[in-house]
Amino acid sequence: MLEIRNLHARIASTGTEIIRGLNLTVKAGEVAAIMGPNGSGKSTLSYVLAGRDDYEVTEGDILYNGHSVLEMDPAERAAAGIFLAFQYPMEIPGVATMEFLKVALNAQRKARGEEPLKVPDFLKRVKEAAASLEMDIAMLKRPLNVGFSGGEKKRAEILQMKLLAPSLCVLDETDSGLDIDALKIVADGVNALRAPDRAFLVITHYQRLLEHIVPDTVHVLYRGQVIKSGDKTLAHELEANGYAGIIEEAA
Ligand code: ADP
Ligand code: MG
């Protein structure tokens, strides 16, 4: 589903290269964990996948279902089924969460040649998804993320994911800001979406989340490259020994 080949990407404004020859393959149905110390380029990778325009790809390619996404803008990538749950979800004053969800969902439906959802149908879906995440529906009348706690913001991201039902789900540090109960609810929400035609990139720098979302593969990102890949035991090894050994080995 996803094949990243020798990807090099830099920050457009400064020219600083952050992703430096990254290779990664994720199959349909797979949950891939991306781990790595702070500053290794995990969020940058997620932005480059989503097509954020502050970043420039200078070399390599990102293939999604066999086709390069580099020429696609973020909306086209979203309509094609790529979803990013942000590490730091943005506050959007003046836009009610519910309205945001409706516009996002219908924009994707339109891009796929589908009719907009009828309001009762939309409301039913939102209510079901919110209930499964134990979110109070009253919260959805408030402007998106404005005044939400860290945990509420993360739940709102997962709510969006549930509604949009993407094919490639990129979750950037979704565990940060969640207490243990919220973590379980969010992890259950992710696990319920696991499917043979859907893949996840679960970015985290703690093993904790991976107790609840058990990955098929684990990849260690360091200085913009994948320096080691393995199965879920690699996450346990990192938890026990830290990154130093793997970094030294790679060097
Ligand atoms: P991670 O998510 O793994 O902690 P990031 O992708 O956020 O890492 O950052 C990777 C590196 O790129 C860091 O050294 C960070 O300071 C730098 N960086 C990210 N965005 C910018 C930016 N807009 N301007 C300058 N440096 C940046
Ligand atoms: Mg990050």
PDB file of C-alpha atoms and ligand atoms in Angstrom:
ATOM      1  CA  MET A   1       0.000   0.000   0.000  1.00  0.00           C
ATOM      2  CA  LEU A   2       2.799   2.392   0.869  1.00  0.00           C
ATOM      3  CA  GLU A   3       6.278   2.324  -0.528  1.00  0.00           C
ATOM      4  CA  ILE A   4       8.703   5.078   0.359  1.00  0.00           C
ATOM      5  CA  ARG A   5      11.879   4.949  -1.696  1.00  0.00           C
ATOM      6  CA  ASN A   6      15.042   6.860  -0.849  1.00  0.00           C
ATOM      7  CA  LEU A   7      13.011   9.831   0.311  1.00  0.00           C
ATOM      8  CA  HIS A   8      14.788  13.120   0.927  1.00  0.00           C
ATOM      9  CA  ALA A   9      12.743  16.062   2.197  1.00  0.00           C
ATOM     10  CA  ARG A  10      13.625  19.485   3.506  1.00  0.00           C
ATOM     11  CA  ILE A  11      11.949  22.438   5.128  1.00  0.00           C
ATOM     12  CA  ALA A  12      11.054  24.750   2.259  1.00  0.00           C
ATOM     13  CA  SER A  13      11.807  28.041   4.047  1.00  0.00           C
ATOM     14  CA  THR A  14      15.277  27.146   5.325  1.00  0.00           C
ATOM     15  CA  GLY A  15      16.367  24.304   3.039  1.00  0.00           C
ATOM     16  CA  THR A  16      17.228  22.146   6.070  1.00  0.00           C
ATOM     17  CA  GLU A  17      17.118  18.481   5.107  1.00  0.00           C
ATOM     18  CA  ILE A  18      15.190  16.441   7.700  1.00  0.00           C
ATOM     19  CA  ILE A  19      14.328  13.220   5.853  1.00  0.00           C
ATOM     20  CA  ARG A  20      17.583  11.809   4.501  1.00  0.00           C
ATOM     21  CA  GLY A  21      17.166   8.737   2.345  1.00  0.00           C
ATOM     22  CA  LEU A  22      14.246   7.026   4.044  1.00  0.00           C
ATOM     23  CA  ASN A  23      12.968   3.641   2.852  1.00  0.00           C
ATOM     24  CA  LEU A  24       9.801   2.061   4.177  1.00  0.00           C
ATOM     25  CA  THR A  25       7.228  -0.422   2.897  1.00  0.00           C
ATOM     26  CA  VAL A  26       3.838  -0.957   4.531  1.00  0.00           C
ATOM     27  CA  LYS A  27       1.449  -3.602   3.244  1.00  0.00           C
ATOM     28  CA  ALA A  28      -2.348  -3.407   3.244  1.00  0.00           C
ATOM     29  CA  GLY A  29      -3.681  -4.748   6.543  1.00  0.00           C
ATOM     30  CA  GLU A  30      -0.454  -3.964   8.369  1.00  0.00           C
ATOM     31  CA  VAL A  31       0.052  -1.893  11.488  1.00  0.00           C
ATOM     32  CA  ALA A  32       3.537  -0.418  11.343  1.00  0.00           C
ATOM     33  CA  ALA A  33       4.941   1.374  14.359  1.00  0.00           C
ATOM     34  CA  ILE A  34       7.425   4.178  13.759  1.00  0.00           C
ATOM     35  CA  MET A  35       9.574   4.818  16.789  1.00  0.00           C
ATOM     36  CA  GLY A  36      12.542   7.078  17.329  1.00  0.00           C
ATOM     37  CA  PRO A  37      13.945   9.687  19.656  1.00  0.00           C
ATOM     38  CA  ASN A  38      12.636  13.251  19.660  1.00  0.00           C
ATOM     39  CA  GLY A  39      13.765  15.217  16.645  1.00  0.00           C
ATOM     40  CA  SER A  40      14.420  12.181  14.442  1.00  0.00           C
ATOM     41  CA  GLY A  41      11.915  13.317  11.799  1.00  0.00           C
ATOM     42  CA  LYS A  42       8.767  11.350  12.672  1.00  0.00           C
ATOM     43  CA  SER A  43       6.372  14.300  12.464  1.00  0.00           C
ATOM     44  CA  THR A  44       8.149  15.573   9.370  1.00  0.00           C
ATOM     45  CA  LEU A  45       7.573  12.200   7.705  1.00  0.00           C
ATOM     46  CA  SER A  46       3.877  12.399   8.576  1.00  0.00           C
ATOM     47  CA  TYR A  47       3.610  15.913   7.089  1.00  0.00           C
ATOM     48  CA  VAL A  48       5.408  14.894   3.906  1.00  0.00           C
ATOM     49  CA  LEU A  49       3.021  11.935   3.523  1.00  0.00           C
ATOM     50  CA  ALA A  50       0.017  14.217   3.963  1.00  0.00           C
ATOM     51  CA  GLY A  51       1.465  16.763   1.528  1.00  0.00           C
ATOM     52  CA  ARG A  52       1.946  19.750   3.797  1.00  0.00           C
ATOM     53  CA  ASP A  53       3.406  22.476   1.638  1.00  0.00           C
ATOM     54  CA  ASP A  54       6.081  23.769   4.040  1.00  0.00           C
ATOM     55  CA  TYR A  55       8.159  20.748   3.028  1.00  0.00           C
ATOM     56  CA  GLU A  56       9.896  19.907  -0.246  1.00  0.00           C
ATOM     57  CA  VAL A  57      10.775  16.467  -1.512  1.00  0.00           C
ATOM     58  CA  THR A  58      14.140  16.731  -3.254  1.00  0.00           C
ATOM     59  CA  GLU A  59      14.755  13.069  -4.079  1.00  0.00           C
ATOM     60  CA  GLY A  60      13.018   9.708  -3.993  1.00  0.00           C
ATOM     61  CA  ASP A  61       9.345   8.870  -4.167  1.00  0.00           C
ATOM     62  CA  ILE A  62       6.253   8.009  -2.136  1.00  0.00           C
ATOM     63  CA  LEU A  63       4.101   5.358  -3.807  1.00  0.00           C
ATOM     64  CA  TYR A  64       0.579   4.801  -2.530  1.00  0.00           C
ATOM     65  CA  ASN A  65      -1.141   1.808  -4.102  1.00  0.00           C
ATOM     66  CA  GLY A  66       1.566   1.897  -6.748  1.00  0.00           C
ATOM     67  CA  HIS A  67       1.163   5.560  -7.722  1.00  0.00           C
ATOM     68  CA  SER A  68       3.327   8.509  -6.723  1.00  0.00           C
ATOM     69  CA  VAL A  69       1.547  11.029  -4.508  1.00  0.00           C
ATOM     70  CA  LEU A  70       4.203  13.735  -4.854  1.00  0.00           C
ATOM     71  CA  GLU A  71       2.189  15.761  -7.361  1.00  0.00           C
ATOM     72  CA  MET A  72      -1.041  15.476  -5.338  1.00  0.00           C
ATOM     73  CA  ASP A  73      -2.127  18.264  -2.989  1.00  0.00           C
ATOM     74  CA  PRO A  74      -3.270  17.445   0.569  1.00  0.00           C
ATOM     75  CA  ALA A  75      -6.975  17.424  -0.360  1.00  0.00           C
ATOM     76  CA  GLU A  76      -6.355  14.991  -3.225  1.00  0.00           C
ATOM     77  CA  ARG A  77      -4.351  12.725  -0.947  1.00  0.00           C
ATOM     78  CA  ALA A  78      -7.125  12.832   1.659  1.00  0.00           C
ATOM     79  CA  ALA A  79      -9.743  11.990  -0.954  1.00  0.00           C
ATOM     80  CA  ALA A  80      -7.549   9.083  -2.049  1.00  0.00           C
ATOM     81  CA  GLY A  81      -7.719   7.764   1.523  1.00  0.00           C
ATOM     82  CA  ILE A  82      -4.623   9.122   3.279  1.00  0.00           C
ATOM     83  CA  PHE A  83      -5.340  10.434   6.763  1.00  0.00           C
ATOM     84  CA  LEU A  84      -3.111  12.153   9.321  1.00  0.00           C
ATOM     85  CA  ALA A  85      -3.949  12.494  13.004  1.00  0.00           C
ATOM     86  CA  PHE A  86      -1.737  15.355  14.120  1.00  0.00           C
ATOM     87  CA  GLN A  87       0.655  15.302  17.069  1.00  0.00           C
ATOM     88  CA  TYR A  88      -0.491  18.844  17.802  1.00  0.00           C
ATOM     89  CA  PRO A  89      -4.059  19.254  16.461  1.00  0.00           C
ATOM     90  CA  MET A  90      -4.746  22.797  15.338  1.00  0.00           C
ATOM     91  CA  GLU A  91      -7.377  24.980  16.979  1.00  0.00           C
ATOM     92  CA  ILE A  92      -9.838  26.483  14.502  1.00  0.00           C
ATOM     93  CA  PRO A  93     -11.837  29.236  16.200  1.00  0.00           C
ATOM     94  CA  GLY A  94     -15.203  29.972  14.625  1.00  0.00           C
ATOM     95  CA  VAL A  95     -15.620  26.528  13.049  1.00  0.00           C
ATOM     96  CA  ALA A  96     -17.857  24.194  15.039  1.00  0.00           C
ATOM     97  CA  THR A  97     -16.392  20.687  15.249  1.00  0.00           C
ATOM     98  CA  MET A  98     -19.612  19.214  13.869  1.00  0.00           C
ATOM     99  CA  GLU A  99     -19.543  21.559  10.854  1.00  0.00           C
ATOM    100  CA  PHE A 100     -15.887  20.744  10.260  1.00  0.00           C
ATOM    101  CA  LEU A 101     -16.641  17.013  10.271  1.00  0.00           C
ATOM    102  CA  LYS A 102     -19.524  17.436   7.852  1.00  0.00           C
ATOM    103  CA  VAL A 103     -17.555  19.588   5.411  1.00  0.00           C
ATOM    104  CA  ALA A 104     -14.543  17.226   5.541  1.00  0.00           C
ATOM    105  CA  LEU A 105     -16.655  14.134   4.974  1.00  0.00           C
ATOM    106  CA  ASN A 106     -18.723  15.640   2.166  1.00  0.00           C
ATOM    107  CA  ALA A 107     -15.648  17.076   0.423  1.00  0.00           C
ATOM    108  CA  GLN A 108     -14.229  13.566   0.231  1.00  0.00           C
ATOM    109  CA  ARG A 109     -17.525  12.133  -0.958  1.00  0.00           C
ATOM    110  CA  LYS A 110     -17.686  14.789  -3.668  1.00  0.00           C
ATOM    111  CA  ALA A 111     -14.125  14.030  -4.793  1.00  0.00           C
ATOM    112  CA  ARG A 112     -15.193  10.391  -5.180  1.00  0.00           C
ATOM    113  CA  GLY A 113     -18.314  11.303  -7.127  1.00  0.00           C
ATOM    114  CA  GLU A 114     -20.665  10.487  -4.227  1.00  0.00           C
ATOM    115  CA  GLU A 115     -23.670  12.511  -3.058  1.00  0.00           C
ATOM    116  CA  PRO A 116     -23.338  14.542   0.176  1.00  0.00           C
ATOM    117  CA  LEU A 117     -24.687  12.717   3.230  1.00  0.00           C
ATOM    118  CA  LYS A 118     -28.211  13.632   4.312  1.00  0.00           C
ATOM    119  CA  VAL A 119     -28.144  15.453   7.660  1.00  0.00           C
ATOM    120  CA  PRO A 120     -29.888  12.713   9.705  1.00  0.00           C
ATOM    121  CA  ASP A 121     -27.550  10.100   8.243  1.00  0.00           C
ATOM    122  CA  PHE A 122     -24.526  12.259   9.048  1.00  0.00           C
ATOM    123  CA  LEU A 123     -25.746  12.896  12.611  1.00  0.00           C
ATOM    124  CA  LYS A 124     -26.300   9.202  13.179  1.00  0.00           C
ATOM    125  CA  ARG A 125     -22.756   8.394  12.103  1.00  0.00           C
ATOM    126  CA  VAL A 126     -21.234  11.145  14.237  1.00  0.00           C
ATOM    127  CA  LYS A 127     -23.225  10.150  17.298  1.00  0.00           C
ATOM    128  CA  GLU A 128     -22.226   6.504  16.962  1.00  0.00           C
ATOM    129  CA  ALA A 129     -18.567   7.332  16.458  1.00  0.00           C
ATOM    130  CA  ALA A 130     -18.523   9.852  19.335  1.00  0.00           C
ATOM    131  CA  ALA A 131     -20.237   7.395  21.673  1.00  0.00           C
ATOM    132  CA  SER A 132     -17.721   4.668  20.870  1.00  0.00           C
ATOM    133  CA  LEU A 133     -14.952   7.081  21.895  1.00  0.00           C
ATOM    134  CA  GLU A 134     -16.902   8.148  24.985  1.00  0.00           C
ATOM    135  CA  MET A 135     -17.026  11.733  23.744  1.00  0.00           C
ATOM    136  CA  ASP A 136     -19.809  14.031  24.857  1.00  0.00           C
ATOM    137  CA  ILE A 137     -21.772  15.098  21.776  1.00  0.00           C
ATOM    138  CA  ALA A 138     -22.118  18.614  23.287  1.00  0.00           C
ATOM    139  CA  MET A 139     -18.397  19.031  22.770  1.00  0.00           C
ATOM    140  CA  LEU A 140     -18.890  18.826  19.013  1.00  0.00           C
ATOM    141  CA  LYS A 141     -20.829  22.079  19.035  1.00  0.00           C
ATOM    142  CA  ARG A 142     -17.712  23.878  20.219  1.00  0.00           C
ATOM    143  CA  PRO A 143     -15.122  25.280  17.778  1.00  0.00           C
ATOM    144  CA  LEU A 144     -12.680  22.601  16.630  1.00  0.00           C
ATOM    145  CA  ASN A 145     -10.067  21.888  19.305  1.00  0.00           C
ATOM    146  CA  VAL A 146     -10.500  25.314  20.931  1.00  0.00           C
ATOM    147  CA  GLY A 147     -10.149  24.824  24.675  1.00  0.00           C
ATOM    148  CA  PHE A 148     -10.115  21.021  24.282  1.00  0.00           C
ATOM    149  CA  SER A 149      -7.796  19.239  26.706  1.00  0.00           C
ATOM    150  CA  GLY A 150      -4.874  17.337  25.231  1.00  0.00           C
ATOM    151  CA  GLY A 151      -6.823  14.101  25.500  1.00  0.00           C
ATOM    152  CA  GLU A 152      -9.972  15.592  23.958  1.00  0.00           C
ATOM    153  CA  LYS A 153      -7.961  16.811  20.974  1.00  0.00           C
ATOM    154  CA  LYS A 154      -6.584  13.326  20.414  1.00  0.00           C
ATOM    155  CA  ARG A 155     -10.049  11.804  20.639  1.00  0.00           C
ATOM    156  CA  ALA A 156     -11.327  14.371  18.142  1.00  0.00           C
ATOM    157  CA  GLU A 157      -8.600  13.242  15.733  1.00  0.00           C
ATOM    158  CA  ILE A 158      -9.675   9.612  16.084  1.00  0.00           C
ATOM    159  CA  LEU A 159     -13.310  10.657  15.649  1.00  0.00           C
ATOM    160  CA  GLN A 160     -12.351  12.226  12.309  1.00  0.00           C
ATOM    161  CA  MET A 161     -10.551   9.041  11.348  1.00  0.00           C
ATOM    162  CA  LYS A 162     -13.562   6.888  12.180  1.00  0.00           C
ATOM    163  CA  LEU A 163     -15.873   9.049  10.097  1.00  0.00           C
ATOM    164  CA  LEU A 164     -13.588   9.374   7.105  1.00  0.00           C
ATOM    165  CA  ALA A 165     -12.662   5.663   7.122  1.00  0.00           C
ATOM    166  CA  PRO A 166      -9.332   6.222   5.339  1.00  0.00           C
ATOM    167  CA  SER A 167      -7.135   3.481   3.825  1.00  0.00           C
ATOM    168  CA  LEU A 168      -3.809   4.718   5.133  1.00  0.00           C
ATOM    169  CA  CYS A 169      -4.006   6.073   8.675  1.00  0.00           C
ATOM    170  CA  VAL A 170      -1.013   7.976  10.029  1.00  0.00           C
ATOM    171  CA  LEU A 171      -1.233   8.576  13.769  1.00  0.00           C
ATOM    172  CA  ASP A 172       1.412  10.970  15.084  1.00  0.00           C
ATOM    173  CA  GLU A 173       1.973  10.491  18.830  1.00  0.00           C
ATOM    174  CA  THR A 174      -1.717   9.887  19.418  1.00  0.00           C
ATOM    175  CA  ASP A 175      -0.854   8.623  22.912  1.00  0.00           C
ATOM    176  CA  SER A 176       0.596  11.914  24.129  1.00  0.00           C
ATOM    177  CA  GLY A 177      -1.754  13.748  26.469  1.00  0.00           C
ATOM    178  CA  LEU A 178      -3.944  10.685  27.048  1.00  0.00           C
ATOM    179  CA  ASP A 179      -4.430   9.185  30.484  1.00  0.00           C
ATOM    180  CA  ILE A 180      -4.580   5.411  30.691  1.00  0.00           C
ATOM    181  CA  ASP A 181      -8.384   5.141  30.364  1.00  0.00           C
ATOM    182  CA  ALA A 182      -8.478   7.463  27.356  1.00  0.00           C
ATOM    183  CA  LEU A 183      -5.541   5.588  25.855  1.00  0.00           C
ATOM    184  CA  LYS A 184      -7.514   2.347  25.990  1.00  0.00           C
ATOM    185  CA  ILE A 185     -10.580   3.949  24.406  1.00  0.00           C
ATOM    186  CA  VAL A 186      -8.525   5.438  21.600  1.00  0.00           C
ATOM    187  CA  ALA A 187      -6.596   2.187  21.078  1.00  0.00           C
ATOM    188  CA  ASP A 188      -9.883   0.251  20.933  1.00  0.00           C
ATOM    189  CA  GLY A 189     -11.094   2.749  18.334  1.00  0.00           C
ATOM    190  CA  VAL A 190      -7.990   2.128  16.234  1.00  0.00           C
ATOM    191  CA  ASN A 191      -8.141  -1.648  16.670  1.00  0.00           C
ATOM    192  CA  ALA A 192     -11.784  -1.692  15.568  1.00  0.00           C
ATOM    193  CA  LEU A 193     -10.687  -0.102  12.274  1.00  0.00           C
ATOM    194  CA  ARG A 194      -7.996  -2.682  11.565  1.00  0.00           C
ATOM    195  CA  ALA A 195      -8.909  -4.309   8.256  1.00  0.00           C
ATOM    196  CA  PRO A 196      -7.218  -6.225   5.428  1.00  0.00           C
ATOM    197  CA  ASP A 197      -7.544  -3.224   3.101  1.00  0.00           C
ATOM    198  CA  ARG A 198      -6.343  -0.618   5.583  1.00  0.00           C
ATOM    199  CA  ALA A 199      -2.883   0.147   6.939  1.00  0.00           C
ATOM    200  CA  PHE A 200      -1.677   2.155   9.902  1.00  0.00           C
ATOM    201  CA  LEU A 201       1.510   4.055  10.599  1.00  0.00           C
ATOM    202  CA  VAL A 202       1.532   4.455  14.350  1.00  0.00           C
ATOM    203  CA  ILE A 203       4.161   6.990  15.363  1.00  0.00           C
ATOM    204  CA  THR A 204       5.159   6.929  18.996  1.00  0.00           C
ATOM    205  CA  HIS A 205       8.242   7.243  21.084  1.00  0.00           C
ATOM    206  CA  TYR A 206       6.906   5.073  23.880  1.00  0.00           C
ATOM    207  CA  GLN A 207       6.206   1.364  23.936  1.00  0.00           C
ATOM    208  CA  ARG A 208       3.104   2.075  26.083  1.00  0.00           C
ATOM    209  CA  LEU A 209       0.704   2.642  23.160  1.00  0.00           C
ATOM    210  CA  LEU A 210       1.968  -0.538  21.492  1.00  0.00           C
ATOM    211  CA  GLU A 211       0.722  -2.592  24.448  1.00  0.00           C
ATOM    212  CA  HIS A 212      -2.770  -1.670  23.247  1.00  0.00           C
ATOM    213  CA  ILE A 213      -2.231  -1.384  19.495  1.00  0.00           C
ATOM    214  CA  VAL A 214      -0.001  -4.371  18.799  1.00  0.00           C
ATOM    215  CA  PRO A 215       2.036  -3.625  15.662  1.00  0.00           C
ATOM    216  CA  ASP A 216       3.005  -6.109  12.949  1.00  0.00           C
ATOM    217  CA  THR A 217       6.246  -4.285  12.269  1.00  0.00           C
ATOM    218  CA  VAL A 218       8.380  -1.754  14.122  1.00  0.00           C
ATOM    219  CA  HIS A 219      10.723   0.703  12.423  1.00  0.00           C
ATOM    220  CA  VAL A 220      13.246   2.903  14.164  1.00  0.00           C
ATOM    221  CA  LEU A 221      13.674   6.352  12.658  1.00  0.00           C
ATOM    222  CA  TYR A 222      16.837   8.283  13.405  1.00  0.00           C
ATOM    223  CA  ARG A 223      18.157  11.393  11.686  1.00  0.00           C
ATOM    224  CA  GLY A 224      15.654  11.017   8.882  1.00  0.00           C
ATOM    225  CA  GLN A 225      16.341   7.364   8.052  1.00  0.00           C
ATOM    226  CA  VAL A 226      14.918   4.018   9.061  1.00  0.00           C
ATOM    227  CA  ILE A 227      17.924   2.494  10.798  1.00  0.00           C
ATOM    228  CA  LYS A 228      16.323  -0.735  11.978  1.00  0.00           C
ATOM    229  CA  SER A 229      13.157  -2.719  11.335  1.00  0.00           C
ATOM    230  CA  GLY A 230      11.743  -5.684  13.145  1.00  0.00           C
ATOM    231  CA  ASP A 231       8.608  -7.142  14.690  1.00  0.00           C
ATOM    232  CA  LYS A 232       6.929  -6.107  17.940  1.00  0.00           C
ATOM    233  CA  THR A 233       9.807  -7.508  19.998  1.00  0.00           C
ATOM    234  CA  LEU A 234      11.924  -4.603  18.724  1.00  0.00           C
ATOM    235  CA  ALA A 235       9.649  -2.227  20.648  1.00  0.00           C
ATOM    236  CA  HIS A 236      10.222  -4.216  23.836  1.00  0.00           C
ATOM    237  CA  GLU A 237      13.953  -4.165  23.225  1.00  0.00           C
ATOM    238  CA  LEU A 238      13.851  -0.368  22.835  1.00  0.00           C
ATOM    239  CA  GLU A 239      11.823   0.008  26.010  1.00  0.00           C
ATOM    240  CA  ALA A 240      14.368  -2.047  27.939  1.00  0.00           C
ATOM    241  CA  ASN A 241      17.586  -0.710  26.439  1.00  0.00           C
ATOM    242  CA  GLY A 242      16.775   2.668  24.869  1.00  0.00           C
ATOM    243  CA  TYR A 243      17.895   3.799  21.427  1.00  0.00           C
ATOM    244  CA  ALA A 244      21.635   4.148  22.094  1.00  0.00           C
ATOM    245  CA  GLY A 245      22.581   0.569  21.170  1.00  0.00           C
ATOM    246  CA  ILE A 246      20.657   0.598  17.888  1.00  0.00           C
ATOM    247  CA  ILE A 247      22.021   4.017  16.949  1.00  0.00           C
ATOM    248  CA  GLU A 248      25.585   2.832  17.594  1.00  0.00           C
ATOM    249  CA  GLU A 249      25.012  -0.350  15.616  1.00  0.00           C
ATOM    250  CA  ALA A 250      23.659   1.664  12.667  1.00  0.00           C
ATOM    251  CA  ALA A 251      26.584   4.110  12.821  1.00  0.00           C
TER     252      ALA A 251
HETATM  253  P1  ADP B   1      10.035  14.122  15.763  1.00  0.00           P
HETATM  254  O1  ADP B   1       8.594  14.164  15.390  1.00  0.00           O
HETATM  255  O2  ADP B   1      10.692  12.808  15.458  1.00  0.00           O
HETATM  256  O3  ADP B   1      10.286  14.533  17.171  1.00  0.00           O
HETATM  257  P2  ADP B   1      10.279  16.321  13.880  1.00  0.00           P
HETATM  258  O4  ADP B   1       9.941  15.756  12.555  1.00  0.00           O
HETATM  259  O5  ADP B   1       9.258  17.138  14.571  1.00  0.00           O
HETATM  260  O6  ADP B   1      10.829  15.166  14.832  1.00  0.00           O
HETATM  261  O7  ADP B   1      11.577  17.209  13.724  1.00  0.00           O
HETATM  262  C1  ADP B   1      12.766  16.729  13.099  1.00  0.00           C
HETATM  263  C2  ADP B   1      13.830  17.820  13.114  1.00  0.00           C
HETATM  264  O8  ADP B   1      13.429  18.865  12.237  1.00  0.00           O
HETATM  265  C3  ADP B   1      14.045  18.467  14.470  1.00  0.00           C
HETATM  266  O9  ADP B   1      15.404  18.687  14.637  1.00  0.00           O
HETATM  267  C4  ADP B   1      13.264  19.760  14.360  1.00  0.00           C
HETATM  268  O10 ADP B   1      13.809  20.751  15.189  1.00  0.00           O
HETATM  269  C5  ADP B   1      13.430  20.105  12.915  1.00  0.00           C
HETATM  270  N1  ADP B   1      12.313  20.893  12.384  1.00  0.00           N
HETATM  271  C6  ADP B   1      11.048  20.463  12.185  1.00  0.00           C
HETATM  272  N2  ADP B   1      10.277  21.445  11.667  1.00  0.00           N
HETATM  273  C7  ADP B   1      11.092  22.512  11.532  1.00  0.00           C
HETATM  274  C8  ADP B   1      10.900  23.851  11.042  1.00  0.00           C
HETATM  275  N3  ADP B   1       9.726  24.264  10.563  1.00  0.00           N
HETATM  276  N4  ADP B   1      11.977  24.661  11.057  1.00  0.00           N
HETATM  277  C9  ADP B   1      13.197  24.247  11.493  1.00  0.00           C
HETATM  278  N5  ADP B   1      13.424  23.004  11.968  1.00  0.00           N
HETATM  279  C10 ADP B   1      12.393  22.151  11.991  1.00  0.00           C
HETATM  280 MG    MG B   2       6.876  14.539  16.426  1.00  0.00          MG
END
